[in-house]
């Protein structure tokens, strides 16, 4: 339950989050939170593992006078006035542990991160964070938009999902000093499952028409299903951590970041898709994927194929085709959810048909 009564900030609202059940009390297959709950249970039962996640959200704030070229600068932060401080305060009041706020690269673009939590709580917090950010902006007569692209020629708003695997005692199992870049067989198998199913699962993590304007090379997002070392353009990246200072516990902090996600997708479905795909990797004992360290647009087809790397679908309808053909998705989520998802998303594609990229971006800015 989130209960915010902050008249000075123009915020007075309460909302709660829960599962949707059928009238007979059974879990409803189309409840996305319930889908995540079952994925978490399966991972625990089959492999004795849990996932901890932290969401990094990028968004556009309309209340700052936009000026190109100020990316990351103090001047960009200053232009946002009281919004950043107020946002961090209200997030805390909503029960979250905000970590960082910063101006992002694009004009009016910002990023906010919250502390890691267990998968279900992390997804709840992502939902709360989006609503609180919108409420705080509204209290300042402005808008916060999590649309994946605000302008077809501009910078995308990503949602980067940091994740880590733990045993049931809470110890991380990501690291093995003998593994490639220190990645353990367990974590490698989990990531391999994600990469294998990425052409289909991206429909659930980047599930809007403009999402695919963002998922193109050289935009710091993701265009391939690769496992990159500290690379902002990797599908999944091994995150940079401090290694110089032993007190920073670099092996303990080793974790991964899924980058092909955005704010037009449900955080529950995102994490459920990642866990269900990771489970397949664990069940099949998939090997640690090749760790890439260069620009994949310079690789030829043979090199990509040799390393099981493919270009991600270049439009939503193509991702939906992969999802429709995916036996993994049907087994993991059930036919009902996959069918309902495909119907809704195909309808969304149809509505956007014939609009210019700019018109499409505008529609999503209005909606998200
Ligand atoms: N804005 C980029 C994206 O669309 C990410 C920039 C960053 O790495 O923070 O994902
Ligand atoms: Mg960022």
mmCIF file of C-alpha atoms and ligand atoms in Angstrom:
data_model
loop_
_atom_site.group_PDB
_atom_site.id
_atom_site.type_symbol
_atom_site.label_atom_id
_atom_site.label_comp_id
_atom_site.label_asym_id
_atom_site.label_seq_id
_atom_site.Cartn_x
_atom_site.Cartn_y
_atom_site.Cartn_z
ATOM 1 C CA UNK A 1 0.000 0.000 0.000
ATOM 2 C CA UNK A 2 1.376 3.403 -0.929
ATOM 3 C CA UNK A 3 -0.216 6.289 0.922
ATOM 4 C CA UNK A 4 0.980 9.789 0.070
ATOM 5 C CA UNK A 5 -0.607 12.887 1.539
ATOM 6 C CA UNK A 6 1.741 15.734 0.666
ATOM 7 C CA UNK A 7 -0.381 18.846 0.062
ATOM 8 C CA UNK A 8 2.709 21.063 -0.345
ATOM 9 C CA UNK A 9 3.737 18.908 -3.300
ATOM 10 C CA UNK A 10 0.245 18.716 -4.789
ATOM 11 C CA UNK A 11 0.117 14.976 -4.085
ATOM 12 C CA UNK A 12 -2.689 13.214 -2.266
ATOM 13 C CA UNK A 13 -3.092 9.611 -3.336
ATOM 14 C CA UNK A 14 -3.162 6.044 -2.119
ATOM 15 C CA UNK A 15 -2.841 2.927 -4.184
ATOM 16 C CA UNK A 16 -2.113 -0.706 -3.604
ATOM 17 C CA UNK A 17 -0.671 -3.491 -5.668
ATOM 18 C CA UNK A 18 -1.890 -7.083 -5.743
ATOM 19 C CA UNK A 19 -2.479 -10.227 -7.766
ATOM 20 C CA UNK A 20 -5.593 -10.753 -9.870
ATOM 21 C CA UNK A 21 -7.393 -14.023 -9.088
ATOM 22 C CA UNK A 22 -10.287 -15.737 -10.786
ATOM 23 C CA UNK A 23 -13.627 -15.779 -8.959
ATOM 24 C CA UNK A 24 -12.879 -19.312 -7.679
ATOM 25 C CA UNK A 25 -9.676 -18.018 -6.086
ATOM 26 C CA UNK A 26 -7.329 -19.641 -8.635
ATOM 27 C CA UNK A 27 -4.457 -17.535 -9.982
ATOM 28 C CA UNK A 28 -5.437 -15.859 -13.292
ATOM 29 C CA UNK A 29 -3.028 -16.695 -16.129
ATOM 30 C CA UNK A 30 -3.127 -13.095 -17.375
ATOM 31 C CA UNK A 31 -2.119 -11.606 -14.010
ATOM 32 C CA UNK A 32 1.420 -10.468 -14.782
ATOM 33 C CA UNK A 33 2.373 -10.266 -11.123
ATOM 34 C CA UNK A 34 1.123 -13.837 -10.695
ATOM 35 C CA UNK A 35 3.253 -14.867 -13.688
ATOM 36 C CA UNK A 36 6.321 -13.425 -11.995
ATOM 37 C CA UNK A 37 5.390 -15.095 -8.716
ATOM 38 C CA UNK A 38 5.232 -18.514 -10.442
ATOM 39 C CA UNK A 39 8.535 -17.959 -12.255
ATOM 40 C CA UNK A 40 10.203 -17.084 -8.936
ATOM 41 C CA UNK A 41 8.746 -20.245 -7.368
ATOM 42 C CA UNK A 42 9.925 -22.468 -10.217
ATOM 43 C CA UNK A 43 13.454 -21.090 -9.978
ATOM 44 C CA UNK A 44 13.512 -21.735 -6.264
ATOM 45 C CA UNK A 45 12.047 -25.241 -6.496
ATOM 46 C CA UNK A 46 14.049 -26.471 -9.467
ATOM 47 C CA UNK A 47 17.424 -24.885 -8.748
ATOM 48 C CA UNK A 48 17.372 -23.531 -5.198
ATOM 49 C CA UNK A 49 17.982 -20.006 -6.521
ATOM 50 C CA UNK A 50 16.498 -16.550 -6.170
ATOM 51 C CA UNK A 51 16.900 -13.421 -8.292
ATOM 52 C CA UNK A 52 17.639 -9.985 -6.884
ATOM 53 C CA UNK A 53 16.968 -7.091 -9.254
ATOM 54 C CA UNK A 54 17.331 -3.316 -9.410
ATOM 55 C CA UNK A 55 15.618 -1.194 -12.034
ATOM 56 C CA UNK A 56 17.281 1.803 -13.621
ATOM 57 C CA UNK A 57 14.637 3.996 -15.259
ATOM 58 C CA UNK A 58 15.227 6.722 -17.812
ATOM 59 C CA UNK A 59 12.489 9.231 -18.581
ATOM 60 C CA UNK A 60 11.799 12.690 -19.954
ATOM 61 C CA UNK A 61 10.822 15.508 -17.631
ATOM 62 C CA UNK A 62 8.893 18.299 -19.322
ATOM 63 C CA UNK A 63 9.421 20.888 -16.574
ATOM 64 C CA UNK A 64 13.011 21.786 -17.528
ATOM 65 C CA UNK A 65 13.754 24.220 -20.273
ATOM 66 C CA UNK A 66 15.421 21.966 -22.820
ATOM 67 C CA UNK A 67 18.816 22.796 -24.226
ATOM 68 C CA UNK A 68 20.704 20.328 -26.402
ATOM 69 C CA UNK A 69 24.320 19.560 -25.538
ATOM 70 C CA UNK A 70 24.036 19.654 -21.760
ATOM 71 C CA UNK A 71 24.102 15.849 -21.323
ATOM 72 C CA UNK A 72 24.994 14.833 -17.744
ATOM 73 C CA UNK A 73 26.018 18.395 -16.815
ATOM 74 C CA UNK A 74 25.336 20.146 -13.528
ATOM 75 C CA UNK A 75 23.620 22.834 -15.609
ATOM 76 C CA UNK A 76 21.122 20.224 -16.848
ATOM 77 C CA UNK A 77 20.409 19.174 -13.273
ATOM 78 C CA UNK A 78 19.993 22.806 -12.192
ATOM 79 C CA UNK A 79 17.426 23.378 -14.925
ATOM 80 C CA UNK A 80 15.240 20.718 -13.356
ATOM 81 C CA UNK A 81 14.799 22.994 -10.324
ATOM 82 C CA UNK A 82 13.209 21.370 -7.266
ATOM 83 C CA UNK A 83 12.085 18.242 -9.124
ATOM 84 C CA UNK A 84 15.035 15.888 -8.397
ATOM 85 C CA UNK A 85 15.138 16.542 -4.621
ATOM 86 C CA UNK A 86 11.394 16.330 -4.346
ATOM 87 C CA UNK A 87 11.313 13.072 -6.314
ATOM 88 C CA UNK A 88 13.938 11.427 -4.087
ATOM 89 C CA UNK A 89 12.061 12.511 -0.971
ATOM 90 C CA UNK A 90 8.688 11.230 -2.183
ATOM 91 C CA UNK A 91 10.167 7.925 -3.353
ATOM 92 C CA UNK A 92 11.464 7.408 0.173
ATOM 93 C CA UNK A 93 8.095 8.286 1.648
ATOM 94 C CA UNK A 94 6.591 5.674 -0.673
ATOM 95 C CA UNK A 95 8.818 3.067 1.007
ATOM 96 C CA UNK A 96 11.505 2.813 -1.677
ATOM 97 C CA UNK A 97 15.252 3.185 -1.259
ATOM 98 C CA UNK A 98 16.273 5.611 -3.989
ATOM 99 C CA UNK A 99 19.912 5.335 -4.982
ATOM 100 C CA UNK A 100 20.784 7.900 -7.648
ATOM 101 C CA UNK A 101 19.200 10.678 -9.700
ATOM 102 C CA UNK A 102 21.076 12.159 -12.617
ATOM 103 C CA UNK A 103 20.442 14.170 -15.749
ATOM 104 C CA UNK A 104 20.832 11.805 -18.715
ATOM 105 C CA UNK A 105 22.316 12.446 -22.129
ATOM 106 C CA UNK A 106 19.241 13.810 -23.940
ATOM 107 C CA UNK A 107 17.636 17.232 -23.389
ATOM 108 C CA UNK A 108 15.132 16.958 -20.521
ATOM 109 C CA UNK A 109 16.146 13.337 -19.944
ATOM 110 C CA UNK A 110 16.809 11.976 -16.449
ATOM 111 C CA UNK A 111 17.569 8.679 -14.785
ATOM 112 C CA UNK A 112 16.615 7.369 -11.372
ATOM 113 C CA UNK A 113 17.772 4.145 -9.744
ATOM 114 C CA UNK A 114 16.576 2.305 -6.667
ATOM 115 C CA UNK A 115 18.260 -0.264 -4.450
ATOM 116 C CA UNK A 116 18.129 -3.983 -5.319
ATOM 117 C CA UNK A 117 15.371 -6.197 -3.912
ATOM 118 C CA UNK A 118 13.937 -9.681 -4.436
ATOM 119 C CA UNK A 119 12.342 -10.076 -7.877
ATOM 120 C CA UNK A 120 8.696 -9.583 -6.884
ATOM 121 C CA UNK A 121 9.393 -6.597 -4.644
ATOM 122 C CA UNK A 122 11.741 -5.103 -7.275
ATOM 123 C CA UNK A 123 8.950 -5.232 -9.879
ATOM 124 C CA UNK A 124 6.455 -3.730 -7.409
ATOM 125 C CA UNK A 125 8.946 -0.942 -6.747
ATOM 126 C CA UNK A 126 9.371 -0.290 -10.474
ATOM 127 C CA UNK A 127 5.608 0.200 -10.748
ATOM 128 C CA UNK A 128 5.578 2.464 -7.681
ATOM 129 C CA UNK A 129 8.550 4.436 -8.998
ATOM 130 C CA UNK A 130 6.849 5.197 -12.313
ATOM 131 C CA UNK A 131 3.653 6.351 -10.604
ATOM 132 C CA UNK A 132 5.456 8.442 -7.980
ATOM 133 C CA UNK A 133 7.635 10.090 -10.643
ATOM 134 C CA UNK A 134 4.526 11.034 -12.622
ATOM 135 C CA UNK A 135 2.797 12.326 -9.480
ATOM 136 C CA UNK A 136 5.768 14.480 -8.437
ATOM 137 C CA UNK A 137 6.061 15.955 -11.944
ATOM 138 C CA UNK A 138 2.350 16.657 -12.010
ATOM 139 C CA UNK A 139 2.604 18.467 -8.672
ATOM 140 C CA UNK A 140 5.018 20.813 -10.444
ATOM 141 C CA UNK A 141 2.613 21.269 -13.390
ATOM 142 C CA UNK A 142 4.924 19.183 -15.546
ATOM 143 C CA UNK A 143 4.972 15.646 -16.965
ATOM 144 C CA UNK A 144 7.328 12.721 -16.673
ATOM 145 C CA UNK A 145 7.182 10.352 -19.639
ATOM 146 C CA UNK A 146 8.665 6.861 -19.721
ATOM 147 C CA UNK A 147 7.950 6.464 -23.459
ATOM 148 C CA UNK A 148 10.844 4.543 -25.091
ATOM 149 C CA UNK A 149 11.458 7.298 -27.649
ATOM 150 C CA UNK A 150 10.305 10.876 -27.310
ATOM 151 C CA UNK A 151 11.703 11.924 -30.668
ATOM 152 C CA UNK A 152 12.718 9.503 -33.461
ATOM 153 C CA UNK A 153 15.988 11.380 -33.948
ATOM 154 C CA UNK A 154 16.719 11.629 -30.221
ATOM 155 C CA UNK A 155 17.982 9.456 -27.398
ATOM 156 C CA UNK A 156 15.917 6.559 -26.077
ATOM 157 C CA UNK A 157 14.553 6.050 -22.585
ATOM 158 C CA UNK A 158 15.743 2.641 -21.460
ATOM 159 C CA UNK A 159 14.836 0.562 -18.444
ATOM 160 C CA UNK A 160 17.955 -1.351 -17.489
ATOM 161 C CA UNK A 161 17.309 -4.388 -15.341
ATOM 162 C CA UNK A 162 20.251 -5.234 -13.087
ATOM 163 C CA UNK A 163 20.065 -8.778 -11.789
ATOM 164 C CA UNK A 164 21.942 -11.210 -9.666
ATOM 165 C CA UNK A 165 21.457 -14.873 -8.687
ATOM 166 C CA UNK A 166 21.569 -16.024 -5.073
ATOM 167 C CA UNK A 167 21.239 -19.312 -3.253
ATOM 168 C CA UNK A 168 18.534 -19.737 -0.630
ATOM 169 C CA UNK A 169 20.892 -18.494 2.118
ATOM 170 C CA UNK A 170 21.291 -15.247 0.193
ATOM 171 C CA UNK A 171 24.846 -15.862 -1.068
ATOM 172 C CA UNK A 172 25.561 -14.701 -4.589
ATOM 173 C CA UNK A 173 26.398 -17.490 -7.034
ATOM 174 C CA UNK A 174 27.442 -15.272 -9.962
ATOM 175 C CA UNK A 175 31.158 -15.489 -9.481
ATOM 176 C CA UNK A 176 33.748 -18.165 -10.168
ATOM 177 C CA UNK A 177 37.370 -17.001 -10.392
ATOM 178 C CA UNK A 178 38.031 -19.666 -13.060
ATOM 179 C CA UNK A 179 35.031 -18.735 -15.264
ATOM 180 C CA UNK A 180 35.149 -16.433 -18.314
ATOM 181 C CA UNK A 181 35.446 -12.888 -16.868
ATOM 182 C CA UNK A 182 34.750 -14.473 -13.484
ATOM 183 C CA UNK A 183 31.260 -15.668 -14.482
ATOM 184 C CA UNK A 184 30.161 -18.939 -12.838
ATOM 185 C CA UNK A 185 28.619 -21.847 -14.761
ATOM 186 C CA UNK A 186 25.310 -21.228 -12.976
ATOM 187 C CA UNK A 187 25.100 -17.535 -13.877
ATOM 188 C CA UNK A 188 26.427 -18.285 -17.381
ATOM 189 C CA UNK A 189 23.693 -20.889 -17.991
ATOM 190 C CA UNK A 190 21.030 -18.456 -16.757
ATOM 191 C CA UNK A 191 22.301 -15.691 -19.066
ATOM 192 C CA UNK A 192 22.629 -18.173 -21.974
ATOM 193 C CA UNK A 193 18.924 -19.010 -21.596
ATOM 194 C CA UNK A 194 18.040 -15.310 -21.747
ATOM 195 C CA UNK A 195 20.159 -14.761 -24.860
ATOM 196 C CA UNK A 196 18.732 -17.841 -26.592
ATOM 197 C CA UNK A 197 15.154 -16.683 -26.127
ATOM 198 C CA UNK A 198 15.826 -12.976 -26.542
ATOM 199 C CA UNK A 199 14.385 -12.595 -30.076
ATOM 200 C CA UNK A 200 11.024 -13.769 -28.656
ATOM 201 C CA UNK A 201 11.218 -12.419 -25.109
ATOM 202 C CA UNK A 202 12.160 -8.921 -26.278
ATOM 203 C CA UNK A 203 8.474 -8.600 -27.266
ATOM 204 C CA UNK A 204 7.742 -8.668 -23.525
ATOM 205 C CA UNK A 205 10.511 -6.287 -22.443
ATOM 206 C CA UNK A 206 10.396 -3.776 -25.309
ATOM 207 C CA UNK A 207 6.754 -4.180 -26.144
ATOM 208 C CA UNK A 208 5.816 -1.052 -28.060
ATOM 209 C CA UNK A 209 6.153 0.054 -31.669
ATOM 210 C CA UNK A 210 8.721 2.838 -30.959
ATOM 211 C CA UNK A 211 10.761 0.479 -28.722
ATOM 212 C CA UNK A 212 12.388 -0.750 -31.921
ATOM 213 C CA UNK A 213 13.560 2.725 -32.921
ATOM 214 C CA UNK A 214 15.587 2.571 -29.728
ATOM 215 C CA UNK A 215 16.944 -0.962 -30.175
ATOM 216 C CA UNK A 216 19.294 -0.004 -33.003
ATOM 217 C CA UNK A 217 23.107 0.042 -32.996
ATOM 218 C CA UNK A 218 25.086 3.001 -31.620
ATOM 219 C CA UNK A 219 22.358 4.317 -29.349
ATOM 220 C CA UNK A 220 23.710 2.857 -26.105
ATOM 221 C CA UNK A 221 20.783 0.468 -26.040
ATOM 222 C CA UNK A 222 20.869 -3.116 -27.370
ATOM 223 C CA UNK A 223 20.674 -4.444 -30.902
ATOM 224 C CA UNK A 224 22.021 -8.011 -30.526
ATOM 225 C CA UNK A 225 21.487 -10.910 -28.109
ATOM 226 C CA UNK A 226 25.080 -10.752 -26.898
ATOM 227 C CA UNK A 227 26.822 -10.943 -23.526
ATOM 228 C CA UNK A 228 29.100 -7.909 -23.432
ATOM 229 C CA UNK A 229 31.781 -6.923 -20.992
ATOM 230 C CA UNK A 230 30.859 -3.512 -19.538
ATOM 231 C CA UNK A 231 29.376 -2.653 -22.932
ATOM 232 C CA UNK A 232 26.392 -0.286 -22.969
ATOM 233 C CA UNK A 233 25.259 -1.777 -26.278
ATOM 234 C CA UNK A 234 25.111 -5.384 -25.099
ATOM 235 C CA UNK A 235 21.842 -7.299 -24.837
ATOM 236 C CA UNK A 236 23.070 -8.409 -21.411
ATOM 237 C CA UNK A 237 26.160 -6.835 -19.983
ATOM 238 C CA UNK A 238 28.564 -7.736 -17.222
ATOM 239 C CA UNK A 239 28.381 -4.559 -15.172
ATOM 240 C CA UNK A 240 31.502 -2.653 -14.218
ATOM 241 C CA UNK A 241 32.384 -2.977 -10.529
ATOM 242 C CA UNK A 242 35.360 -1.625 -8.616
ATOM 243 C CA UNK A 243 38.090 -4.251 -8.486
ATOM 244 C CA UNK A 244 40.924 -2.207 -7.014
ATOM 245 C CA UNK A 245 39.722 -2.134 -3.449
ATOM 246 C CA UNK A 246 39.202 -5.453 -1.664
ATOM 247 C CA UNK A 247 36.694 -3.852 0.708
ATOM 248 C CA UNK A 248 34.420 -3.241 -2.258
ATOM 249 C CA UNK A 249 33.984 -7.018 -2.640
ATOM 250 C CA UNK A 250 34.154 -7.030 -6.437
ATOM 251 C CA UNK A 251 33.368 -10.776 -6.802
ATOM 252 C CA UNK A 252 30.363 -10.377 -4.509
ATOM 253 C CA UNK A 253 29.121 -7.454 -6.573
ATOM 254 C CA UNK A 254 29.529 -9.131 -9.956
ATOM 255 C CA UNK A 255 26.133 -8.901 -11.625
ATOM 256 C CA UNK A 256 24.411 -8.484 -14.977
ATOM 257 C CA UNK A 257 22.241 -5.933 -16.704
ATOM 258 C CA UNK A 258 19.546 -6.637 -19.281
ATOM 259 C CA UNK A 259 19.372 -3.574 -21.541
ATOM 260 C CA UNK A 260 16.690 -4.295 -24.155
ATOM 261 C CA UNK A 261 13.832 -3.110 -21.953
ATOM 262 C CA UNK A 262 11.838 0.099 -21.669
ATOM 263 C CA UNK A 263 9.020 1.769 -19.791
ATOM 264 C CA UNK A 264 6.301 0.636 -22.203
ATOM 265 C CA UNK A 265 6.659 -2.890 -20.795
ATOM 266 C CA UNK A 266 5.405 -4.307 -17.518
ATOM 267 C CA UNK A 267 8.175 -4.809 -14.927
ATOM 268 C CA UNK A 268 6.430 -8.060 -13.899
ATOM 269 C CA UNK A 269 6.481 -9.450 -17.401
ATOM 270 C CA UNK A 270 10.080 -8.316 -17.886
ATOM 271 C CA UNK A 271 11.360 -10.172 -14.849
ATOM 272 C CA UNK A 272 9.108 -13.181 -15.470
ATOM 273 C CA UNK A 273 10.475 -13.428 -19.027
ATOM 274 C CA UNK A 274 14.082 -13.144 -17.837
ATOM 275 C CA UNK A 275 13.604 -15.757 -15.108
ATOM 276 C CA UNK A 276 11.684 -18.179 -17.345
ATOM 277 C CA UNK A 277 14.370 -17.915 -20.024
ATOM 278 C CA UNK A 278 17.170 -18.212 -17.456
ATOM 279 C CA UNK A 279 15.456 -21.337 -16.100
ATOM 280 C CA UNK A 280 15.648 -22.942 -19.526
ATOM 281 C CA UNK A 281 19.377 -22.185 -19.595
ATOM 282 C CA UNK A 282 19.799 -23.785 -16.159
ATOM 283 C CA UNK A 283 17.638 -26.823 -17.013
ATOM 284 C CA UNK A 284 19.628 -27.396 -20.199
ATOM 285 C CA UNK A 285 22.970 -26.600 -18.498
ATOM 286 C CA UNK A 286 23.819 -24.165 -21.297
ATOM 287 C CA UNK A 287 27.488 -23.078 -21.456
ATOM 288 C CA UNK A 288 28.591 -19.569 -20.462
ATOM 289 C CA UNK A 289 28.021 -17.436 -23.609
ATOM 290 C CA UNK A 290 30.938 -15.834 -25.446
ATOM 291 C CA UNK A 291 31.799 -12.569 -23.719
ATOM 292 C CA UNK A 292 32.030 -9.893 -26.436
ATOM 293 C CA UNK A 293 34.239 -6.819 -26.207
ATOM 294 C CA UNK A 294 33.779 -5.044 -29.541
ATOM 295 C CA UNK A 295 31.187 -3.369 -31.754
ATOM 296 C CA UNK A 296 29.047 -6.174 -33.167
ATOM 297 C CA UNK A 297 28.137 -4.183 -36.281
ATOM 298 C CA UNK A 298 31.754 -4.813 -37.387
ATOM 299 C CA UNK A 299 31.377 -8.621 -37.086
ATOM 300 C CA UNK A 300 30.603 -10.622 -40.210
ATOM 301 C CA UNK A 301 27.694 -13.072 -40.377
ATOM 302 C CA UNK A 302 29.923 -16.120 -39.894
ATOM 303 C CA UNK A 303 31.442 -14.732 -36.674
ATOM 304 C CA UNK A 304 28.004 -13.842 -35.317
ATOM 305 C CA UNK A 305 26.621 -17.296 -36.174
ATOM 306 C CA UNK A 306 29.621 -19.073 -34.664
ATOM 307 C CA UNK A 307 28.884 -17.334 -31.355
ATOM 308 C CA UNK A 308 25.082 -17.815 -31.496
ATOM 309 C CA UNK A 309 24.572 -14.070 -31.826
ATOM 310 C CA UNK A 310 21.701 -12.628 -33.849
ATOM 311 C CA UNK A 311 20.461 -9.112 -34.559
ATOM 312 C CA UNK A 312 17.343 -8.543 -32.440
ATOM 313 C CA UNK A 313 14.028 -8.092 -34.283
ATOM 314 C CA UNK A 314 13.920 -4.653 -35.887
ATOM 315 C CA UNK A 315 10.213 -4.040 -35.269
ATOM 316 C CA UNK A 316 7.547 -5.092 -32.785
ATOM 317 C CA UNK A 317 5.665 -7.239 -35.299
ATOM 318 C CA UNK A 318 8.828 -9.297 -35.951
ATOM 319 C CA UNK A 319 9.361 -9.836 -32.202
ATOM 320 C CA UNK A 320 5.713 -10.929 -31.919
ATOM 321 C CA UNK A 321 6.276 -13.455 -34.734
ATOM 322 C CA UNK A 322 9.165 -14.980 -32.748
ATOM 323 C CA UNK A 323 7.011 -15.057 -29.618
ATOM 324 C CA UNK A 324 4.175 -16.740 -31.486
ATOM 325 C CA UNK A 325 6.515 -19.498 -32.710
ATOM 326 C CA UNK A 326 8.226 -19.962 -29.335
ATOM 327 C CA UNK A 327 7.490 -23.291 -27.619
ATOM 328 C CA UNK A 328 9.459 -22.021 -24.626
ATOM 329 C CA UNK A 329 7.102 -19.039 -24.193
ATOM 330 C CA UNK A 330 3.975 -21.192 -24.373
ATOM 331 C CA UNK A 331 5.369 -23.688 -21.860
ATOM 332 C CA UNK A 332 6.580 -20.950 -19.500
ATOM 333 C CA UNK A 333 3.604 -18.544 -19.583
ATOM 334 C CA UNK A 334 0.790 -20.786 -20.818
ATOM 335 C CA UNK A 335 -1.186 -20.432 -24.058
ATOM 336 C CA UNK A 336 -3.750 -18.042 -22.554
ATOM 337 C CA UNK A 337 -1.299 -15.304 -21.649
ATOM 338 C CA UNK A 338 0.768 -15.618 -24.833
ATOM 339 C CA UNK A 339 -2.384 -15.512 -26.960
ATOM 340 C CA UNK A 340 -3.834 -12.496 -25.082
ATOM 341 C CA UNK A 341 -0.516 -10.667 -25.271
ATOM 342 C CA UNK A 342 -0.149 -11.312 -29.011
ATOM 343 C CA UNK A 343 -3.712 -10.154 -29.739
ATOM 344 C CA UNK A 344 -3.266 -6.904 -27.817
ATOM 345 C CA UNK A 345 0.119 -6.141 -29.296
ATOM 346 C CA UNK A 346 -0.899 -6.977 -32.876
ATOM 347 C CA UNK A 347 -3.778 -4.540 -32.411
ATOM 348 C CA UNK A 348 -1.326 -1.890 -31.176
ATOM 349 C CA UNK A 349 0.830 -2.432 -34.279
ATOM 350 C CA UNK A 350 -2.251 -2.025 -36.469
ATOM 351 C CA UNK A 351 -3.243 1.249 -34.773
ATOM 352 C CA UNK A 352 0.230 2.687 -35.503
ATOM 353 C CA UNK A 353 0.190 1.514 -39.104
ATOM 354 C CA UNK A 354 0.512 4.431 -41.516
ATOM 355 C CA UNK A 355 1.622 6.993 -38.906
ATOM 356 C CA UNK A 356 5.009 8.699 -39.226
ATOM 357 C CA UNK A 357 7.724 7.856 -36.671
ATOM 358 C CA UNK A 358 7.176 11.251 -35.098
ATOM 359 C CA UNK A 359 3.437 10.708 -34.768
ATOM 360 C CA UNK A 360 4.069 7.272 -33.252
ATOM 361 C CA UNK A 361 6.473 8.729 -30.667
ATOM 362 C CA UNK A 362 3.943 11.433 -29.788
ATOM 363 C CA UNK A 363 1.192 8.865 -29.224
ATOM 364 C CA UNK A 364 3.369 6.913 -26.785
ATOM 365 C CA UNK A 365 4.550 10.030 -24.986
ATOM 366 C CA UNK A 366 0.886 10.819 -24.376
ATOM 367 C CA UNK A 367 0.251 7.294 -23.085
ATOM 368 C CA UNK A 368 3.390 6.592 -21.032
HETATM 369 N N1 LIG B 1 19.559 5.989 -23.075
HETATM 370 C C1 LIG B 1 20.187 4.709 -23.326
HETATM 371 C C2 LIG B 1 19.128 3.650 -23.608
HETATM 372 O O1 LIG B 1 18.261 3.911 -24.377
HETATM 373 C C3 LIG B 1 21.093 4.278 -22.177
HETATM 374 C C4 LIG B 1 22.120 5.239 -21.687
HETATM 375 C C5 LIG B 1 22.868 4.656 -20.490
HETATM 376 O O2 LIG B 1 23.618 3.691 -20.690
HETATM 377 O O3 LIG B 1 22.624 5.083 -19.380
HETATM 378 O O4 LIG B 1 19.160 2.561 -23.098
HETATM 379 MG MG1 LIG B 2 21.199 5.804 -18.226
#
